[in-house]
Amino acid sequence: MDHIKTHHQDQFRKETLKLYNQRISAAIGIGIILIPLFSLLDYVIVKPFFSLFFIYRVTCSALLLLLFYFHRTETGRRGPFTITILVDFIICMMISSMVVHLGGYSSSYYVGILLILVITTALLPLDTIQSLTIGVMLFLLYCIPIILYSQPTEKNLPIFFNNCFFFISFILTSIVKCHEDTKARKREFNL
């Protein structure tokens, strides 16, 4: 029951695209609102960086707003996964910049990237490959700036290993979740 018959595959793709387009607006909207609200956290936790991080957050939200409106065009509605990649890339680059400013290897701000992964894979009807793609992209966008721009120490490497371990666990869980959701959508479609 998890397999779509060949003559119905196009209809299933259209229904999935419609669902994706409905949900991506909500996902981008969450980002547009939540990203500036996290300035409250910056103010309490990292006051010396508040002004810089506020600029990052407002810029990020403005870019997401542009993508939100682009998604509403005919061209944007044909490629919601591309928009998802762009949205996640923009937000992750902002957070990765913050992580590097806050010590890189030992920064707790990496959790924001996990939040991106959770929101993306919980709201959007991603298949297994799409979920894997998002997870790997986010993980690399977390790791590469840290490795390039931060100094490893005996103290911060175990913290980085811990963060990576949890990150990979979230990715694997997200992949399984998206795989099971896709199977459920196919079963429902076949009914």
PDB file of C-alpha atoms in Angstrom:
ATOM      1  CA  MET A   1       0.000   0.000   0.000  1.00  0.00           C
ATOM      2  CA  ASP A   2       3.074   2.283   0.231  1.00  0.00           C
ATOM      3  CA  HIS A   3       3.596   2.230  -3.524  1.00  0.00           C
ATOM      4  CA  ILE A   4       1.750   4.618  -5.845  1.00  0.00           C
ATOM      5  CA  LYS A   5       0.641   3.034  -9.105  1.00  0.00           C
ATOM      6  CA  THR A   6       2.386   4.517 -12.138  1.00  0.00           C
ATOM      7  CA  HIS A   7      -0.748   6.109 -13.589  1.00  0.00           C
ATOM      8  CA  HIS A   8      -1.429   7.890 -10.248  1.00  0.00           C
ATOM      9  CA  GLN A   9       2.101   9.112  -9.493  1.00  0.00           C
ATOM     10  CA  ASP A  10       1.567  12.457 -11.195  1.00  0.00           C
ATOM     11  CA  GLN A  11      -1.568  13.067  -9.132  1.00  0.00           C
ATOM     12  CA  PHE A  12       0.316  12.175  -5.918  1.00  0.00           C
ATOM     13  CA  ARG A  13       3.124  14.600  -6.839  1.00  0.00           C
ATOM     14  CA  LYS A  14       0.575  17.369  -7.462  1.00  0.00           C
ATOM     15  CA  GLU A  15      -1.115  16.757  -4.111  1.00  0.00           C
ATOM     16  CA  THR A  16       2.249  16.715  -2.315  1.00  0.00           C
ATOM     17  CA  LEU A  17       3.269  19.951  -4.057  1.00  0.00           C
ATOM     18  CA  LYS A  18      -0.007  21.580  -3.003  1.00  0.00           C
ATOM     19  CA  LEU A  19       0.531  20.484   0.612  1.00  0.00           C
ATOM     20  CA  TYR A  20       4.165  21.649   0.505  1.00  0.00           C
ATOM     21  CA  ASN A  21       3.163  25.072  -0.814  1.00  0.00           C
ATOM     22  CA  GLN A  22       0.559  25.452   1.928  1.00  0.00           C
ATOM     23  CA  ARG A  23       2.985  24.567   4.688  1.00  0.00           C
ATOM     24  CA  ILE A  24       6.092  26.396   3.498  1.00  0.00           C
ATOM     25  CA  SER A  25       4.337  29.729   3.983  1.00  0.00           C
ATOM     26  CA  ALA A  26       3.755  28.829   7.618  1.00  0.00           C
ATOM     27  CA  ALA A  27       7.353  27.661   8.050  1.00  0.00           C
ATOM     28  CA  ILE A  28       8.782  30.882   6.578  1.00  0.00           C
ATOM     29  CA  GLY A  29       6.337  32.911   8.669  1.00  0.00           C
ATOM     30  CA  ILE A  30       7.589  31.197  11.820  1.00  0.00           C
ATOM     31  CA  GLY A  31      11.141  32.156  10.866  1.00  0.00           C
ATOM     32  CA  ILE A  32      10.243  35.767  10.087  1.00  0.00           C
ATOM     33  CA  ILE A  33       8.650  36.145  13.529  1.00  0.00           C
ATOM     34  CA  LEU A  34      10.890  33.970  15.727  1.00  0.00           C
ATOM     35  CA  ILE A  35      14.272  35.167  14.481  1.00  0.00           C
ATOM     36  CA  PRO A  36      13.906  38.770  15.729  1.00  0.00           C
ATOM     37  CA  LEU A  37      12.201  37.553  18.926  1.00  0.00           C
ATOM     38  CA  PHE A  38      15.366  35.632  19.820  1.00  0.00           C
ATOM     39  CA  SER A  39      16.982  39.050  20.289  1.00  0.00           C
ATOM     40  CA  LEU A  40      15.563  38.824  23.797  1.00  0.00           C
ATOM     41  CA  LEU A  41      17.810  35.822  24.365  1.00  0.00           C
ATOM     42  CA  ASP A  42      20.780  37.717  22.938  1.00  0.00           C
ATOM     43  CA  TYR A  43      20.093  40.620  25.275  1.00  0.00           C
ATOM     44  CA  VAL A  44      20.097  38.371  28.339  1.00  0.00           C
ATOM     45  CA  ILE A  45      22.782  35.831  27.373  1.00  0.00           C
ATOM     46  CA  VAL A  46      25.271  37.709  25.148  1.00  0.00           C
ATOM     47  CA  LYS A  47      24.719  41.417  25.803  1.00  0.00           C
ATOM     48  CA  PRO A  48      28.065  42.516  24.260  1.00  0.00           C
ATOM     49  CA  PHE A  49      26.920  41.062  20.912  1.00  0.00           C
ATOM     50  CA  PHE A  50      23.325  42.288  21.129  1.00  0.00           C
ATOM     51  CA  SER A  51      23.641  45.094  18.536  1.00  0.00           C
ATOM     52  CA  LEU A  52      25.563  42.981  16.023  1.00  0.00           C
ATOM     53  CA  PHE A  53      23.242  39.994  16.430  1.00  0.00           C
ATOM     54  CA  PHE A  54      20.207  42.267  16.131  1.00  0.00           C
ATOM     55  CA  ILE A  55      21.482  43.442  12.738  1.00  0.00           C
ATOM     56  CA  TYR A  56      22.008  39.801  11.714  1.00  0.00           C
ATOM     57  CA  ARG A  57      18.488  38.902  12.812  1.00  0.00           C
ATOM     58  CA  VAL A  58      16.721  41.828  11.123  1.00  0.00           C
ATOM     59  CA  THR A  59      18.658  41.225   7.895  1.00  0.00           C
ATOM     60  CA  CYS A  60      17.804  37.531   8.002  1.00  0.00           C
ATOM     61  CA  SER A  61      14.100  38.235   8.584  1.00  0.00           C
ATOM     62  CA  ALA A  62      14.073  40.742   5.717  1.00  0.00           C
ATOM     63  CA  LEU A  63      15.586  38.130   3.369  1.00  0.00           C
ATOM     64  CA  LEU A  64      13.001  35.583   4.514  1.00  0.00           C
ATOM     65  CA  LEU A  65      10.246  38.110   3.862  1.00  0.00           C
ATOM     66  CA  LEU A  66      11.524  38.474   0.283  1.00  0.00           C
ATOM     67  CA  LEU A  67      11.496  34.678  -0.127  1.00  0.00           C
ATOM     68  CA  PHE A  68       8.003  34.556   1.380  1.00  0.00           C
ATOM     69  CA  TYR A  69       6.753  36.909  -1.341  1.00  0.00           C
ATOM     70  CA  PHE A  70       8.771  35.143  -4.041  1.00  0.00           C
ATOM     71  CA  HIS A  71       7.128  31.873  -3.013  1.00  0.00           C
ATOM     72  CA  ARG A  72       3.739  33.434  -3.741  1.00  0.00           C
ATOM     73  CA  THR A  73       4.684  33.878  -7.429  1.00  0.00           C
ATOM     74  CA  GLU A  74       4.007  31.204 -10.033  1.00  0.00           C
ATOM     75  CA  THR A  75       7.741  30.463 -10.312  1.00  0.00           C
ATOM     76  CA  GLY A  76       8.142  30.228  -6.537  1.00  0.00           C
ATOM     77  CA  ARG A  77       5.237  27.817  -6.159  1.00  0.00           C
ATOM     78  CA  ARG A  78       6.830  25.410  -8.657  1.00  0.00           C
ATOM     79  CA  GLY A  79      10.003  24.988  -6.563  1.00  0.00           C
ATOM     80  CA  PRO A  80       9.193  24.932  -2.851  1.00  0.00           C
ATOM     81  CA  PHE A  81      12.131  22.645  -2.008  1.00  0.00           C
ATOM     82  CA  THR A  82      14.545  25.143  -3.569  1.00  0.00           C
ATOM     83  CA  ILE A  83      12.974  27.856  -1.430  1.00  0.00           C
ATOM     84  CA  THR A  84      13.332  25.593   1.615  1.00  0.00           C
ATOM     85  CA  ILE A  85      17.038  25.166   0.864  1.00  0.00           C
ATOM     86  CA  LEU A  86      17.471  28.943   0.536  1.00  0.00           C
ATOM     87  CA  VAL A  87      15.522  29.697   3.731  1.00  0.00           C
ATOM     88  CA  ASP A  88      17.434  27.112   5.758  1.00  0.00           C
ATOM     89  CA  PHE A  89      20.756  28.267   4.259  1.00  0.00           C
ATOM     90  CA  ILE A  90      20.124  31.930   5.136  1.00  0.00           C
ATOM     91  CA  ILE A  91      19.044  31.183   8.699  1.00  0.00           C
ATOM     92  CA  CYS A  92      21.846  28.678   9.260  1.00  0.00           C
ATOM     93  CA  MET A  93      24.507  31.085   8.001  1.00  0.00           C
ATOM     94  CA  MET A  94      23.216  33.709  10.425  1.00  0.00           C
ATOM     95  CA  ILE A  95      23.318  31.283  13.344  1.00  0.00           C
ATOM     96  CA  SER A  96      26.718  29.893  12.316  1.00  0.00           C
ATOM     97  CA  SER A  97      28.097  33.436  12.336  1.00  0.00           C
ATOM     98  CA  MET A  98      26.774  33.863  15.864  1.00  0.00           C
ATOM     99  CA  VAL A  99      28.228  30.515  16.907  1.00  0.00           C
ATOM    100  CA  VAL A 100      31.683  31.579  15.662  1.00  0.00           C
ATOM    101  CA  HIS A 101      31.404  34.915  17.511  1.00  0.00           C
ATOM    102  CA  LEU A 102      30.519  33.012  20.676  1.00  0.00           C
ATOM    103  CA  GLY A 103      33.505  30.683  20.733  1.00  0.00           C
ATOM    104  CA  GLY A 104      32.682  28.257  17.934  1.00  0.00           C
ATOM    105  CA  TYR A 105      33.397  24.810  19.293  1.00  0.00           C
ATOM    106  CA  SER A 106      31.761  25.414  22.670  1.00  0.00           C
ATOM    107  CA  SER A 107      28.900  27.754  21.703  1.00  0.00           C
ATOM    108  CA  SER A 108      25.445  26.689  22.797  1.00  0.00           C
ATOM    109  CA  TYR A 109      23.832  28.742  20.023  1.00  0.00           C
ATOM    110  CA  TYR A 110      24.138  25.721  17.697  1.00  0.00           C
ATOM    111  CA  VAL A 111      20.760  24.640  19.093  1.00  0.00           C
ATOM    112  CA  GLY A 112      19.180  27.244  16.816  1.00  0.00           C
ATOM    113  CA  ILE A 113      20.275  25.165  13.842  1.00  0.00           C
ATOM    114  CA  LEU A 114      18.622  22.116  15.371  1.00  0.00           C
ATOM    115  CA  LEU A 115      15.453  24.204  15.680  1.00  0.00           C
ATOM    116  CA  ILE A 116      15.632  24.905  11.927  1.00  0.00           C
ATOM    117  CA  LEU A 117      15.919  21.167  11.275  1.00  0.00           C
ATOM    118  CA  VAL A 118      12.952  20.389  13.525  1.00  0.00           C
ATOM    119  CA  ILE A 119      10.695  23.089  12.057  1.00  0.00           C
ATOM    120  CA  THR A 120      11.602  22.136   8.481  1.00  0.00           C
ATOM    121  CA  THR A 121      11.115  18.402   8.886  1.00  0.00           C
ATOM    122  CA  ALA A 122       8.057  18.670  11.154  1.00  0.00           C
ATOM    123  CA  LEU A 123       6.073  21.059   8.975  1.00  0.00           C
ATOM    124  CA  LEU A 124       7.061  20.243   5.417  1.00  0.00           C
ATOM    125  CA  PRO A 125       6.153  17.045   3.527  1.00  0.00           C
ATOM    126  CA  LEU A 126       9.759  16.105   2.797  1.00  0.00           C
ATOM    127  CA  ASP A 127      10.741  12.695   1.511  1.00  0.00           C
ATOM    128  CA  THR A 128      13.753  10.775   2.817  1.00  0.00           C
ATOM    129  CA  ILE A 129      16.258  12.242   0.337  1.00  0.00           C
ATOM    130  CA  GLN A 130      15.054  15.807   0.910  1.00  0.00           C
ATOM    131  CA  SER A 131      15.320  15.345   4.667  1.00  0.00           C
ATOM    132  CA  LEU A 132      18.823  13.914   4.337  1.00  0.00           C
ATOM    133  CA  THR A 133      19.821  16.811   2.060  1.00  0.00           C
ATOM    134  CA  ILE A 134      18.569  19.413   4.550  1.00  0.00           C
ATOM    135  CA  GLY A 135      20.207  17.618   7.483  1.00  0.00           C
ATOM    136  CA  VAL A 136      23.607  17.274   5.812  1.00  0.00           C
ATOM    137  CA  MET A 137      23.533  20.876   4.567  1.00  0.00           C
ATOM    138  CA  LEU A 138      22.725  22.233   8.034  1.00  0.00           C
ATOM    139  CA  PHE A 139      25.366  20.034   9.674  1.00  0.00           C
ATOM    140  CA  LEU A 140      28.064  21.181   7.234  1.00  0.00           C
ATOM    141  CA  LEU A 141      27.021  24.827   7.624  1.00  0.00           C
ATOM    142  CA  TYR A 142      27.452  24.353  11.366  1.00  0.00           C
ATOM    143  CA  CYS A 143      30.792  22.510  11.275  1.00  0.00           C
ATOM    144  CA  ILE A 144      32.724  24.177   8.461  1.00  0.00           C
ATOM    145  CA  PRO A 145      32.671  27.777   9.826  1.00  0.00           C
ATOM    146  CA  ILE A 146      33.705  26.514  13.263  1.00  0.00           C
ATOM    147  CA  ILE A 147      36.607  24.506  11.866  1.00  0.00           C
ATOM    148  CA  LEU A 148      37.710  27.414   9.650  1.00  0.00           C
ATOM    149  CA  TYR A 149      37.297  30.318  12.073  1.00  0.00           C
ATOM    150  CA  SER A 150      37.580  28.933  15.626  1.00  0.00           C
ATOM    151  CA  GLN A 151      40.456  27.573  17.663  1.00  0.00           C
ATOM    152  CA  PRO A 152      40.099  24.024  18.970  1.00  0.00           C
ATOM    153  CA  THR A 153      41.252  23.410  22.526  1.00  0.00           C
ATOM    154  CA  GLU A 154      41.383  20.445  24.827  1.00  0.00           C
ATOM    155  CA  LYS A 155      38.368  21.915  26.623  1.00  0.00           C
ATOM    156  CA  ASN A 156      36.113  22.787  23.696  1.00  0.00           C
ATOM    157  CA  LEU A 157      36.652  19.741  21.439  1.00  0.00           C
ATOM    158  CA  PRO A 158      34.621  17.397  23.684  1.00  0.00           C
ATOM    159  CA  ILE A 159      31.787  19.968  23.687  1.00  0.00           C
ATOM    160  CA  PHE A 160      31.940  20.127  19.887  1.00  0.00           C
ATOM    161  CA  PHE A 161      31.889  16.321  19.712  1.00  0.00           C
ATOM    162  CA  ASN A 162      28.848  16.320  22.010  1.00  0.00           C
ATOM    163  CA  ASN A 163      27.070  18.910  19.835  1.00  0.00           C
ATOM    164  CA  CYS A 164      27.851  16.929  16.670  1.00  0.00           C
ATOM    165  CA  PHE A 165      26.616  13.719  18.268  1.00  0.00           C
ATOM    166  CA  PHE A 166      23.264  15.305  19.110  1.00  0.00           C
ATOM    167  CA  PHE A 167      23.094  16.987  15.705  1.00  0.00           C
ATOM    168  CA  ILE A 168      23.573  13.682  13.884  1.00  0.00           C
ATOM    169  CA  SER A 169      20.966  12.058  16.138  1.00  0.00           C
ATOM    170  CA  PHE A 170      18.472  14.777  15.189  1.00  0.00           C
ATOM    171  CA  ILE A 171      19.259  14.299  11.502  1.00  0.00           C
ATOM    172  CA  LEU A 172      18.705  10.539  11.689  1.00  0.00           C
ATOM    173  CA  THR A 173      15.471  10.985  13.635  1.00  0.00           C
ATOM    174  CA  SER A 174      14.262  13.553  11.079  1.00  0.00           C
ATOM    175  CA  ILE A 175      15.031  11.209   8.193  1.00  0.00           C
ATOM    176  CA  VAL A 176      13.035   8.396   9.801  1.00  0.00           C
ATOM    177  CA  LYS A 177      10.166  10.787  10.564  1.00  0.00           C
ATOM    178  CA  CYS A 178      10.036  12.056   6.969  1.00  0.00           C
ATOM    179  CA  HIS A 179      10.265   8.512   5.600  1.00  0.00           C
ATOM    180  CA  GLU A 180       7.344   7.384   7.768  1.00  0.00           C
ATOM    181  CA  ASP A 181       5.313  10.508   6.923  1.00  0.00           C
ATOM    182  CA  THR A 182       5.828   9.875   3.201  1.00  0.00           C
ATOM    183  CA  LYS A 183       4.674   6.270   3.600  1.00  0.00           C
ATOM    184  CA  ALA A 184       1.594   7.477   5.490  1.00  0.00           C
ATOM    185  CA  ARG A 185       0.765  10.062   2.797  1.00  0.00           C
ATOM    186  CA  LYS A 186       1.068   7.340   0.142  1.00  0.00           C
ATOM    187  CA  ARG A 187      -1.214   4.984   2.121  1.00  0.00           C
ATOM    188  CA  GLU A 188      -3.763   7.773   2.543  1.00  0.00           C
ATOM    189  CA  PHE A 189      -3.552   8.653  -1.144  1.00  0.00           C
ATOM    190  CA  ASN A 190      -4.100   5.023  -2.154  1.00  0.00           C
ATOM    191  CA  LEU A 191      -7.186   4.817   0.039  1.00  0.00           C
TER     192      LEU A 191
END
